[in-house]
Coordinates of C-alpha atoms and ligand atoms in Angstrom, one line a residue:
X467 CA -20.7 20.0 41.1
X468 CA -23.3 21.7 38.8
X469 CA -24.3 19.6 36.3
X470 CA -25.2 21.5 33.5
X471 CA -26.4 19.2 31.0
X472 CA -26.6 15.4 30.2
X473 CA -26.0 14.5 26.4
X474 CA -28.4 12.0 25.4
X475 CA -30.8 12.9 28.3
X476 CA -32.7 15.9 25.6
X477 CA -31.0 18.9 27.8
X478 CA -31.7 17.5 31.0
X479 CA -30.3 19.6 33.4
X480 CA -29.3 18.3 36.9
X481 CA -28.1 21.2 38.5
X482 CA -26.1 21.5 41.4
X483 CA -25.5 18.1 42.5
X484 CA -23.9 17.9 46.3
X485 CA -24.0 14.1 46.8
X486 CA -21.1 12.0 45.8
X487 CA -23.4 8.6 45.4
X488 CA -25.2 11.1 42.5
X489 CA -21.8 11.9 40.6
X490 CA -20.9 8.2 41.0
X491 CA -24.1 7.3 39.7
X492 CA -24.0 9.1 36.5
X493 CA -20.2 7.6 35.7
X494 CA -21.8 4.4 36.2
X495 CA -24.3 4.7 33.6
X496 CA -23.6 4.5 29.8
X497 CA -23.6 8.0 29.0
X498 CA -22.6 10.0 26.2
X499 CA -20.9 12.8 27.9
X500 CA -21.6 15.5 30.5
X501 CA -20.8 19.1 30.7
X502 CA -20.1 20.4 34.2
X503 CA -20.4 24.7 34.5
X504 CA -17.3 24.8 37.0
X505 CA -18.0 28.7 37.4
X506 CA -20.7 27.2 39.5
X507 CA -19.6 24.5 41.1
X508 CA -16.5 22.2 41.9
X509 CA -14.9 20.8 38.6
X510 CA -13.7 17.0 38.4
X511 CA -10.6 16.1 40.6
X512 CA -7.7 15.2 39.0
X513 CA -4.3 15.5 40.5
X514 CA -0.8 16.4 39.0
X515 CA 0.2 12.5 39.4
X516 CA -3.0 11.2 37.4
X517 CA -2.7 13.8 34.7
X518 CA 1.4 12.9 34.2
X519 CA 0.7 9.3 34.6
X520 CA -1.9 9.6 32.2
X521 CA -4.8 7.8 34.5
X522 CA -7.0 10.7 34.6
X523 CA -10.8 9.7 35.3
X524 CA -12.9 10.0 31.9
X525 CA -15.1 12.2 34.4
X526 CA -16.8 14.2 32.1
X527 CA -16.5 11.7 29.2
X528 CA -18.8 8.5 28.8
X529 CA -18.4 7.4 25.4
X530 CA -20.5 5.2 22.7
X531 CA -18.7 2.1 22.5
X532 CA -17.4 1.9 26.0
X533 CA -13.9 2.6 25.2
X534 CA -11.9 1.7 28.0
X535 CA -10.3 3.7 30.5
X536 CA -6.7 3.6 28.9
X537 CA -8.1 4.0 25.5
X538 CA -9.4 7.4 27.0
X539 CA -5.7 8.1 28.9
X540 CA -4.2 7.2 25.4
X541 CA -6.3 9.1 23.4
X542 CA -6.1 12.3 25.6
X543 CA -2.2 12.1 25.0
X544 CA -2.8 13.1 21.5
X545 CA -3.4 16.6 21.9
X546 CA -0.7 17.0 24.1
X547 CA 1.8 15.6 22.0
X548 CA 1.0 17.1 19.2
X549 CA 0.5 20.6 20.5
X550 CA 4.3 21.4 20.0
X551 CA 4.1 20.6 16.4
X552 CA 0.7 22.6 15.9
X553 CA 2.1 25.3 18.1
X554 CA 5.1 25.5 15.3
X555 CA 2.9 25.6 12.6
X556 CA 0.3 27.9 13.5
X557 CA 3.3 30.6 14.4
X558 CA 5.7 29.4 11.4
X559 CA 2.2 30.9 9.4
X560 CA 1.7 33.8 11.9
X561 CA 5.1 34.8 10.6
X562 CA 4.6 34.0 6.7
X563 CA 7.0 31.6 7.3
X564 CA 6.4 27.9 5.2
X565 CA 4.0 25.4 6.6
X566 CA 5.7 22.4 6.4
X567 CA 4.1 19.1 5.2
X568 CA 6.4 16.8 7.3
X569 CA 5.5 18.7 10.7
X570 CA 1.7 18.0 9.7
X571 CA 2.4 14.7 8.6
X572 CA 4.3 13.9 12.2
X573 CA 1.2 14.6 14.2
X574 CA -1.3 12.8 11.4
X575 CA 0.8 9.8 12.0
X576 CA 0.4 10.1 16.0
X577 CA -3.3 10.5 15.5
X578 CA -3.7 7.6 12.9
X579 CA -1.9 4.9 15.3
X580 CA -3.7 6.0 18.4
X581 CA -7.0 5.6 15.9
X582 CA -5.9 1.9 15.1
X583 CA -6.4 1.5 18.8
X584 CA -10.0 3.2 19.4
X585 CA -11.6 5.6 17.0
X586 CA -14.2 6.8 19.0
X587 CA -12.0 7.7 22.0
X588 CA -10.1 10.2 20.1
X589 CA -12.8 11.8 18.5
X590 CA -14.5 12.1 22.2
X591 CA -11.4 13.1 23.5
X592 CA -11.2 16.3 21.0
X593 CA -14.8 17.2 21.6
X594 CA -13.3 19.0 24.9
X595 CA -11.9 22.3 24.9
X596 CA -11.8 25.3 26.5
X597 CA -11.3 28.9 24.5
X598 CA -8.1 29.3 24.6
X599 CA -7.3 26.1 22.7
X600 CA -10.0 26.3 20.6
X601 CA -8.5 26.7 17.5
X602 CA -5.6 24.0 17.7
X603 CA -8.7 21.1 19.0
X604 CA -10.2 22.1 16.0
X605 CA -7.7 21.5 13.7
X606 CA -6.8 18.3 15.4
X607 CA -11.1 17.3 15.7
X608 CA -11.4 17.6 12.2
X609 CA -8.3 15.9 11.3
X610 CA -9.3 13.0 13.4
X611 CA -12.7 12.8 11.2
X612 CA -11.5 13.1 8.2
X613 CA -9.1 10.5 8.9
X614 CA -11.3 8.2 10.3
X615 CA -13.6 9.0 7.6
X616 CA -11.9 8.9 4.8
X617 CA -10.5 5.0 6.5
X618 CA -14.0 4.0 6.4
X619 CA -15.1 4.8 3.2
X620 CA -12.0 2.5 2.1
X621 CA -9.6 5.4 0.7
X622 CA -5.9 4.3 0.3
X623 CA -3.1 5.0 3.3
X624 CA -1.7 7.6 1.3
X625 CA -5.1 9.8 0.6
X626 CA -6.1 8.9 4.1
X627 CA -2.9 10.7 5.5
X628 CA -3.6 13.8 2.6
X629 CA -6.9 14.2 4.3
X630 CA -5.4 14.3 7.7
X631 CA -3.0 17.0 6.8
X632 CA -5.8 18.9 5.2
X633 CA -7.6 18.6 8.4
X634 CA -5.1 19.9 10.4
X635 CA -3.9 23.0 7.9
X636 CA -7.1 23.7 6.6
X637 CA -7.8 27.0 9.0
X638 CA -4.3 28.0 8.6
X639 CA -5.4 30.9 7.0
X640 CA -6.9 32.7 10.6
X641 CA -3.4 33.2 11.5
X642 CA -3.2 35.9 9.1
X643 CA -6.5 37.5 11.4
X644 CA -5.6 39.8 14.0
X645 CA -6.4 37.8 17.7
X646 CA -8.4 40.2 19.2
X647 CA -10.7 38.8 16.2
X648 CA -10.5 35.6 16.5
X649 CA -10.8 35.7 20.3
X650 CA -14.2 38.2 20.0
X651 CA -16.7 37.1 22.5
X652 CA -20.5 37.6 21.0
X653 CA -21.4 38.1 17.3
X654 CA -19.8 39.7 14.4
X655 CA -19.9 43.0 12.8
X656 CA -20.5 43.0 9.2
X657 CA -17.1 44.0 8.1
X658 CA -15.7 41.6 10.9
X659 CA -17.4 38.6 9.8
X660 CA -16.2 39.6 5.7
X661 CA -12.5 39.4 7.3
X662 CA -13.3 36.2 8.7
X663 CA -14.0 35.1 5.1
X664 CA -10.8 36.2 3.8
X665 CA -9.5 33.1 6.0
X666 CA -9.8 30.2 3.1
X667 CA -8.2 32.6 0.5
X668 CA -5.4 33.8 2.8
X669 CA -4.5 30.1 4.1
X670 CA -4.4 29.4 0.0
X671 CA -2.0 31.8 -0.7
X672 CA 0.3 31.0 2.2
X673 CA 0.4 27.9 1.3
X674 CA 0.8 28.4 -2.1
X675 CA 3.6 30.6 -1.7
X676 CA 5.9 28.3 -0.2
X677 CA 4.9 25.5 -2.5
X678 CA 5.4 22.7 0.1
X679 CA 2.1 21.0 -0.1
X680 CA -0.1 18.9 -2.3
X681 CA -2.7 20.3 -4.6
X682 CA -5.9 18.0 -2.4
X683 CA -4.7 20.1 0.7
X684 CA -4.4 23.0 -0.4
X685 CA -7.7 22.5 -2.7
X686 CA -9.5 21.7 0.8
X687 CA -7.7 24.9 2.2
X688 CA -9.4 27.0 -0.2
X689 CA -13.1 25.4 -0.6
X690 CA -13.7 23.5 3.1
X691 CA -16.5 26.7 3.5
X692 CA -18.1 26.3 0.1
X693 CA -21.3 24.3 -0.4
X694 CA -23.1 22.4 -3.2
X695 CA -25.5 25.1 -3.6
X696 CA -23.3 27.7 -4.3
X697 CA -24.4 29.5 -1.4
X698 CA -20.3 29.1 0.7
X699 CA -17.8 31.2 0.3
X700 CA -15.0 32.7 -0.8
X701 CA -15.9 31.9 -4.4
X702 CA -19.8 30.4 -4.1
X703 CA -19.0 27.6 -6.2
X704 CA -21.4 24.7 -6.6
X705 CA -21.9 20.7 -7.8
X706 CA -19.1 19.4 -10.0
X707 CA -16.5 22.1 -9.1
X708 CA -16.8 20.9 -5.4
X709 CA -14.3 17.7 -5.2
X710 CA -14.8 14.6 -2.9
X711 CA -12.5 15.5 -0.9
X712 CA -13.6 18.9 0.0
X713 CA -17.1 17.8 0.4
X714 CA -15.8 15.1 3.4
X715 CA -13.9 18.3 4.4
X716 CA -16.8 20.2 4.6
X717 CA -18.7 17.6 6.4
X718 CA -16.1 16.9 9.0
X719 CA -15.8 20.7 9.5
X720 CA -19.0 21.7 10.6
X721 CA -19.9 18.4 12.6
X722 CA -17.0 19.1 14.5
X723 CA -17.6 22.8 15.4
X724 CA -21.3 21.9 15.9
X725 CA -20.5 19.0 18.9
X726 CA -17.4 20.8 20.9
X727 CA -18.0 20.6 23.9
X728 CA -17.4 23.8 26.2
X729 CA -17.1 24.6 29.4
X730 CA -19.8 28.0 29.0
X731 CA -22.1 26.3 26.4
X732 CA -24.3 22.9 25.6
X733 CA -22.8 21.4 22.8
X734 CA -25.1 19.8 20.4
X735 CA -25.6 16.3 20.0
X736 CA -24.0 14.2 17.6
X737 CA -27.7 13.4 16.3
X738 CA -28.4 17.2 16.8
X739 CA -25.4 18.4 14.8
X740 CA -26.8 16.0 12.0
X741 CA -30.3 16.9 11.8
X742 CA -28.9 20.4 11.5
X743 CA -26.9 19.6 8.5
X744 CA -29.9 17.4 6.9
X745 CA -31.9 20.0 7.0
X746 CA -29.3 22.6 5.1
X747 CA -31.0 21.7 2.5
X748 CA -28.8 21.1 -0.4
X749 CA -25.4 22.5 1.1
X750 CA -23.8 18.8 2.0
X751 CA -22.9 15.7 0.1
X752 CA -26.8 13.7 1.7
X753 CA -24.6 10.6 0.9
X754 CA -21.6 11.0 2.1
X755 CA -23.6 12.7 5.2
X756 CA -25.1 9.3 5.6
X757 CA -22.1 7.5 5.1
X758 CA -20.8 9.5 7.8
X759 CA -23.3 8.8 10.4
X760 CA -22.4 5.0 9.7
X761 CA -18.8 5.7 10.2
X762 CA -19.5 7.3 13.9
X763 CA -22.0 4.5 14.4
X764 CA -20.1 1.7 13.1
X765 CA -16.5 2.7 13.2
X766 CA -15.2 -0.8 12.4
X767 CA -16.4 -0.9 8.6
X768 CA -19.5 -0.7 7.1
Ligands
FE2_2051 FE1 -12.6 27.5 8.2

């Protein structure tokens, strides 16, 4: 197995690791996570009956907190059971066709009672993903935060759920991109990254069209990329015209892009991912931004 990289270790790098007593040694200790580069080595072993059964080895997942082992099996049920419903979404906008609220609000309500159990488990679990599901993780990650979030900073049930719906819809707008697009290995062109940025207006309008979902989601929709400064996009609006909600939105967003976890990459650290966005200097809510490292530190209150 080639152990690539050790999260909370500074980039320590094991390499390839042949002994078993080694790879059982790292599970033992109370790790954050580790990120194995199968195209150079064996990947974790986990058979058909495990996965189905849902007793799959958190192998590449040690998380703060010490959730336990079915915490992790529970949590990594989410994404599956939800994917059906994203899957319908995501085409239903491919299509034009309406997003509907309920569909969203079916998988926020599967993610909010498998956060009752452990918080951190789930938001662990969605750190891991591999290309081709990128996009649906992401949607699902950010979700997760925002519902968590917003829990923590003592929001009612029913803005709590709004924010999870938001979190889930709120790239809905890159199904209107063309694939080959979104799928692009390496960086941008100029005119390819100003489509990308049509993404927050386009998801707007679909959703406005069909007039199926609240004003906060599709007011996070349209401003999740903008930033106090006025330096975001698609309208560069700053301060007061940048809601609450849109600034946890925002937060939740970029944490979550910044910490996935890939199979061809280091993902930052949580602490990282956070000294990143502290020094954006004036682009984030500092508040809520501390507020949120509390919530991932302390996810039972504050
Ligand atoms: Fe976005």
């Amino acid at each position: 197995m080639y152990i690539d990289d050790i999260e909370g270790t500074d980039g320590r790098s094991l390499g390839l690791v042949v002994s078993r007593a080694t790879v059982a040694d790292i599970h033992e200790r109370n790790l954050f996570s580790s990120i194995i580069d199968t195209s150079r080595g064996r990947d974790v072993a986990v058979s058909d009956e495990q996965s189905a059964a849902g007793s799959v080895p958190p192998a590449t997942l040690a998380c703060h907190g010490n959730p336990s082992r079915h915490d992790v099996a529970r949590a990594r049920r989410v994404p599956a059971s939800t994917k059906p419903i994203m899957g319908k979404m995501f085409s239903d906008a491919r299509l034009g066709k309406a997003v509907q609220f309920n569909d969203a609000a079916k998988a926020v309500d599967q993610i909010i009672s498998t956060l009752d159990e452990n918080p951190i488990a789930l938001i662990e679990v969605t750190r891991l993903r591999s290309k081709d599901e990128n996009s649906f993780l992401h949607s699902i990650g950010v979700s997760t935060l925002m519902i968590h979030f917003g829990r923590w900073l003592g929001h009612d049930p029913m803005a709590v759920r709004l924010l999870g719906v938001s979190g889930l819809v709120h790239d809905i707008g890159k199904m209107a991109l063309p694939s080959s697009l979104l799928q692009k290995a390496g960086s941008l062109t100029g005119d390819e990254l100003a489509q990308v940025r049509t993404h927050p207006s386009e998801g707007h309008a679909l959703l406005a069209r069909h007039g199926t979902m609240p004003n906060v989601v599709m007011e996070i929709c349209l401003n999740h990329h903008e930033r106090l400064d006025g330096t975001g996009y698609p309208r560069g609006i700053a301060q007061n015209e940048i809601s609450k909600a849109v600034r946890i939105a925002s937060i939740c967003d970029v944490y979550d892009a910044m910490t996935t976890i890939r199979p061809y990459k280091r993902a930052w650290s949580p602490t990282e991912a956070f000294s990143s966005m502290f020094r954006s200097e004036g682009q984030f809510d500092r508040q809520l931004l501390w507020q949120f490292i509390q919530c991932l530190d302390h996810p039972g209150g504050p």
